PDB file of C-alpha atoms in Angstrom:
ATOM      1  CA  MET C   1       0.000   0.000   0.000  1.00  0.00           C
ATOM      2  CA  VAL C   2       1.186   3.517  -0.772  1.00  0.00           C
ATOM      3  CA  ARG C   3       2.416   5.427   2.270  1.00  0.00           C
ATOM      4  CA  LEU C   4       1.070   8.823   3.270  1.00  0.00           C
ATOM      5  CA  THR C   5       4.602  10.220   3.257  1.00  0.00           C
ATOM      6  CA  ASP C   6       4.955   9.261  -0.421  1.00  0.00           C
ATOM      7  CA  ILE C   7       1.796  11.187  -1.314  1.00  0.00           C
ATOM      8  CA  LEU C   8       2.817  14.199   0.767  1.00  0.00           C
ATOM      9  CA  GLU C   9       6.279  14.295  -0.831  1.00  0.00           C
ATOM     10  CA  LYS C  10       4.752  14.231  -4.312  1.00  0.00           C
ATOM     11  CA  VAL C  11       2.348  17.049  -3.500  1.00  0.00           C
ATOM     12  CA  LYS C  12       5.065  19.167  -1.856  1.00  0.00           C
ATOM     13  CA  GLY C  13       7.240  18.574  -4.916  1.00  0.00           C
ATOM     14  CA  TYR C  14       4.857  20.437  -7.230  1.00  0.00           C
ATOM     15  CA  HIS C  15       3.040  22.615  -4.680  1.00  0.00           C
ATOM     16  CA  PRO C  16       5.416  23.477  -1.814  1.00  0.00           C
ATOM     17  CA  ARG C  17       2.801  25.472   0.133  1.00  0.00           C
ATOM     18  CA  ALA C  18       0.056  22.833  -0.144  1.00  0.00           C
ATOM     19  CA  ASP C  19      -2.009  22.215   2.980  1.00  0.00           C
ATOM     20  CA  THR C  20      -0.372  18.909   3.866  1.00  0.00           C
ATOM     21  CA  ASP C  21      -1.942  19.028   7.327  1.00  0.00           C
ATOM     22  CA  LEU C  22      -5.353  18.804   5.645  1.00  0.00           C
ATOM     23  CA  ILE C  23      -4.199  15.839   3.543  1.00  0.00           C
ATOM     24  CA  ASN C  24      -2.878  14.138   6.676  1.00  0.00           C
ATOM     25  CA  LYS C  25      -6.191  14.797   8.435  1.00  0.00           C
ATOM     26  CA  ALA C  26      -8.127  13.291   5.487  1.00  0.00           C
ATOM     27  CA  TYR C  27      -5.866  10.225   5.514  1.00  0.00           C
ATOM     28  CA  VAL C  28      -6.420   9.621   9.238  1.00  0.00           C
ATOM     29  CA  TYR C  29     -10.183  10.289   8.970  1.00  0.00           C
ATOM     30  CA  SER C  30     -10.594   7.902   6.036  1.00  0.00           C
ATOM     31  CA  ALA C  31      -8.477   5.219   7.742  1.00  0.00           C
ATOM     32  CA  ARG C  32     -10.638   5.424  10.857  1.00  0.00           C
ATOM     33  CA  MET C  33     -13.882   5.391   8.878  1.00  0.00           C
ATOM     34  CA  HIS C  34     -12.788   2.347   6.846  1.00  0.00           C
ATOM     35  CA  ASP C  35     -11.335   0.511   9.869  1.00  0.00           C
ATOM     36  CA  GLY C  36     -12.364  -3.132   9.788  1.00  0.00           C
ATOM     37  CA  GLN C  37     -13.602  -3.012   6.174  1.00  0.00           C
ATOM     38  CA  SER C  38     -12.024  -5.343   3.671  1.00  0.00           C
ATOM     39  CA  ARG C  39     -12.449  -6.246   0.032  1.00  0.00           C
ATOM     40  CA  LYS C  40     -13.543  -9.648  -1.203  1.00  0.00           C
ATOM     41  CA  SER C  41      -9.849 -10.378  -1.700  1.00  0.00           C
ATOM     42  CA  GLY C  42      -9.243  -9.791   2.015  1.00  0.00           C
ATOM     43  CA  ASP C  43      -7.210  -6.646   1.375  1.00  0.00           C
ATOM     44  CA  PRO C  44      -8.059  -3.666   3.567  1.00  0.00           C
ATOM     45  CA  TYR C  45     -10.588  -1.398   1.870  1.00  0.00           C
ATOM     46  CA  PHE C  46      -8.535   1.658   2.818  1.00  0.00           C
ATOM     47  CA  ALA C  47      -5.890   0.664   0.254  1.00  0.00           C
ATOM     48  CA  HIS C  48      -8.252   1.817  -2.531  1.00  0.00           C
ATOM     49  CA  PRO C  49      -8.718   5.483  -1.491  1.00  0.00           C
ATOM     50  CA  VAL C  50      -4.985   5.721  -0.799  1.00  0.00           C
ATOM     51  CA  ALA C  51      -4.210   4.379  -4.278  1.00  0.00           C
ATOM     52  CA  VAL C  52      -6.650   6.895  -5.787  1.00  0.00           C
ATOM     53  CA  ALA C  53      -5.010   9.726  -3.824  1.00  0.00           C
ATOM     54  CA  ASP C  54      -1.622   8.611  -5.145  1.00  0.00           C
ATOM     55  CA  VAL C  55      -2.920   8.808  -8.735  1.00  0.00           C
ATOM     56  CA  ILE C  56      -4.367  12.268  -8.033  1.00  0.00           C
ATOM     57  CA  ALA C  57      -0.971  13.368  -6.698  1.00  0.00           C
ATOM     58  CA  ASP C  58       0.697  11.951  -9.826  1.00  0.00           C
ATOM     59  CA  MET C  59      -1.698  14.133 -11.827  1.00  0.00           C
ATOM     60  CA  ARG C  60      -0.407  17.144  -9.854  1.00  0.00           C
ATOM     61  CA  LEU C  61      -3.826  18.148  -8.553  1.00  0.00           C
ATOM     62  CA  ASP C  62      -4.360  20.433  -5.576  1.00  0.00           C
ATOM     63  CA  ALA C  63      -4.547  19.424  -1.899  1.00  0.00           C
ATOM     64  CA  SER C  64      -8.358  19.551  -1.852  1.00  0.00           C
ATOM     65  CA  SER C  65      -8.449  17.042  -4.709  1.00  0.00           C
ATOM     66  CA  VAL C  66      -6.035  14.718  -2.898  1.00  0.00           C
ATOM     67  CA  CYS C  67      -8.255  14.970   0.199  1.00  0.00           C
ATOM     68  CA  ALA C  68     -11.344  14.214  -1.882  1.00  0.00           C
ATOM     69  CA  ALA C  69      -9.608  11.127  -3.269  1.00  0.00           C
ATOM     70  CA  LEU C  70      -8.905   9.905   0.254  1.00  0.00           C
ATOM     71  CA  LEU C  71     -12.493  10.621   1.333  1.00  0.00           C
ATOM     72  CA  HIS C  72     -14.403   9.674  -1.822  1.00  0.00           C
ATOM     73  CA  ASP C  73     -15.966   6.507  -0.393  1.00  0.00           C
ATOM     74  CA  VAL C  74     -16.613   7.484   3.232  1.00  0.00           C
ATOM     75  CA  VAL C  75     -20.048   8.916   2.407  1.00  0.00           C
ATOM     76  CA  GLU C  76     -21.215   5.785   0.591  1.00  0.00           C
ATOM     77  CA  ASP C  77     -19.452   3.085   2.581  1.00  0.00           C
ATOM     78  CA  CYS C  78     -19.205   4.519   6.091  1.00  0.00           C
ATOM     79  CA  GLU C  79     -21.261   6.544   8.518  1.00  0.00           C
ATOM     80  CA  ALA C  80     -20.188   9.961   7.221  1.00  0.00           C
ATOM     81  CA  SER C  81     -22.276  12.561   5.426  1.00  0.00           C
ATOM     82  CA  ILE C  82     -21.414  15.456   3.152  1.00  0.00           C
ATOM     83  CA  PRO C  83     -22.221  17.891   6.003  1.00  0.00           C
ATOM     84  CA  ASP C  84     -19.786  15.915   8.203  1.00  0.00           C
ATOM     85  CA  ILE C  85     -17.093  16.239   5.536  1.00  0.00           C
ATOM     86  CA  GLU C  86     -17.787  19.968   5.186  1.00  0.00           C
ATOM     87  CA  THR C  87     -17.549  20.504   8.955  1.00  0.00           C
ATOM     88  CA  VAL C  88     -14.212  18.721   9.212  1.00  0.00           C
ATOM     89  CA  PHE C  89     -12.560  19.559   5.857  1.00  0.00           C
ATOM     90  CA  GLY C  90     -14.318  22.629   4.505  1.00  0.00           C
ATOM     91  CA  GLU C  91     -16.673  23.510   1.703  1.00  0.00           C
ATOM     92  CA  GLU C  92     -14.313  22.825  -1.221  1.00  0.00           C
ATOM     93  CA  VAL C  93     -13.398  19.286  -0.146  1.00  0.00           C
ATOM     94  CA  ALA C  94     -17.059  18.513   0.621  1.00  0.00           C
ATOM     95  CA  PHE C  95     -18.052  19.834  -2.823  1.00  0.00           C
ATOM     96  CA  LEU C  96     -15.509  17.556  -4.514  1.00  0.00           C
ATOM     97  CA  VAL C  97     -16.506  14.494  -2.463  1.00  0.00           C
ATOM     98  CA  ASP C  98     -20.187  15.165  -3.210  1.00  0.00           C
ATOM     99  CA  GLY C  99     -19.426  15.503  -6.916  1.00  0.00           C
ATOM    100  CA  VAL C 100     -17.501  12.235  -7.029  1.00  0.00           C
ATOM    101  CA  THR C 101     -20.339  10.483  -5.179  1.00  0.00           C
ATOM    102  CA  LYS C 102     -22.970  11.853  -7.566  1.00  0.00           C
ATOM    103  CA  LEU C 103     -20.919  10.967 -10.638  1.00  0.00           C
ATOM    104  CA  GLY C 104     -20.288   7.484  -9.296  1.00  0.00           C
ATOM    105  CA  ASN C 105     -24.001   6.978  -8.681  1.00  0.00           C
ATOM    106  CA  GLN C 106     -24.869   8.285 -12.156  1.00  0.00           C
ATOM    107  CA  PHE C 107     -22.299   5.971 -13.719  1.00  0.00           C
ATOM    108  CA  ARG C 108     -23.792   2.951 -11.931  1.00  0.00           C
ATOM    109  CA  ILE C 109     -27.340   3.888 -12.996  1.00  0.00           C
ATOM    110  CA  THR C 110     -26.289   4.451 -16.609  1.00  0.00           C
ATOM    111  CA  ARG C 111     -24.329   1.216 -16.785  1.00  0.00           C
ATOM    112  CA  ARG C 112     -27.168  -0.820 -15.219  1.00  0.00           C
ATOM    113  CA  SER C 113     -29.830   0.617 -17.506  1.00  0.00           C
ATOM    114  CA  SER C 114     -27.733  -0.144 -20.576  1.00  0.00           C
ATOM    115  CA  GLY C 115     -27.507  -3.801 -19.589  1.00  0.00           C
ATOM    116  CA  ARG C 116     -23.714  -3.788 -19.536  1.00  0.00           C
ATOM    117  CA  LYS C 117     -21.734  -5.425 -16.775  1.00  0.00           C
ATOM    118  CA  LEU C 118     -20.073  -3.040 -14.323  1.00  0.00           C
ATOM    119  CA  SER C 119     -16.325  -2.983 -14.831  1.00  0.00           C
ATOM    120  CA  LYS C 120     -13.721  -2.999 -12.119  1.00  0.00           C
ATOM    121  CA  ASP C 121     -11.308  -0.100 -11.889  1.00  0.00           C
ATOM    122  CA  ALA C 122      -7.632  -0.692 -11.209  1.00  0.00           C
ATOM    123  CA  GLY C 123      -7.919  -0.137  -7.462  1.00  0.00           C
ATOM    124  CA  GLY C 124     -11.465  -1.085  -6.549  1.00  0.00           C
ATOM    125  CA  ASP C 125     -14.395  -3.443  -6.597  1.00  0.00           C
ATOM    126  CA  GLY C 126     -16.756  -1.260  -8.629  1.00  0.00           C
ATOM    127  CA  PRO C 127     -17.027   1.340 -11.308  1.00  0.00           C
ATOM    128  CA  GLY C 128     -14.337   3.966 -11.651  1.00  0.00           C
ATOM    129  CA  HIS C 129     -14.712   7.255  -9.858  1.00  0.00           C
ATOM    130  CA  SER C 130     -14.495  10.663 -11.489  1.00  0.00           C
ATOM    131  CA  GLY C 131     -14.443  14.142 -10.094  1.00  0.00           C
ATOM    132  CA  VAL C 132     -13.823  17.772 -10.760  1.00  0.00           C
ATOM    133  CA  ALA C 133     -10.373  18.855  -9.705  1.00  0.00           C
ATOM    134  CA  ARG C 134      -7.795  21.537 -10.329  1.00  0.00           C
ATOM    135  CA  GLN C 135      -4.296  20.912 -11.504  1.00  0.00           C
ATOM    136  CA  VAL C 136      -1.436  22.700  -9.781  1.00  0.00           C
ATOM    137  CA  GLY C 137       1.863  23.660 -11.346  1.00  0.00           C
ATOM    138  CA  GLY C 138       1.430  22.683 -14.978  1.00  0.00           C
ATOM    139  CA  PRO C 139       0.140  19.842 -17.122  1.00  0.00           C
ATOM    140  CA  ALA C 140      -0.364  16.302 -15.899  1.00  0.00           C
ATOM    141  CA  ARG C 141       2.344  13.837 -16.778  1.00  0.00           C
TER     142      ARG C 141
END
């Protein structure tokens, strides 16, 4: 599993003044919310949001987007709500998490109504997740 320090180093590499405390807080919050959850494979569920956050950091997106990646499943899979996320992480992170949740739900509805089988994404047990995010410091690589 990717380590938090690896993600933080990536983010600081392209955005030295990024709010790494907020990213750390999102990591801890998500880990606690997903505690005890595991995938069918037996792997801890928390490995998925961390892997997504690592991809977001590779894309050079801002700290709020990295936080949203870490938190993107806590509303659907845990006992957290968008207002909870907003209280703890602020309006921007809550907006991104809400957007990812809505897009994920729309994707599932669209795929089911078309009769196609849901595909697995590289890090998860369900459809891929999308979101609105801002890039920091130049084009994605």
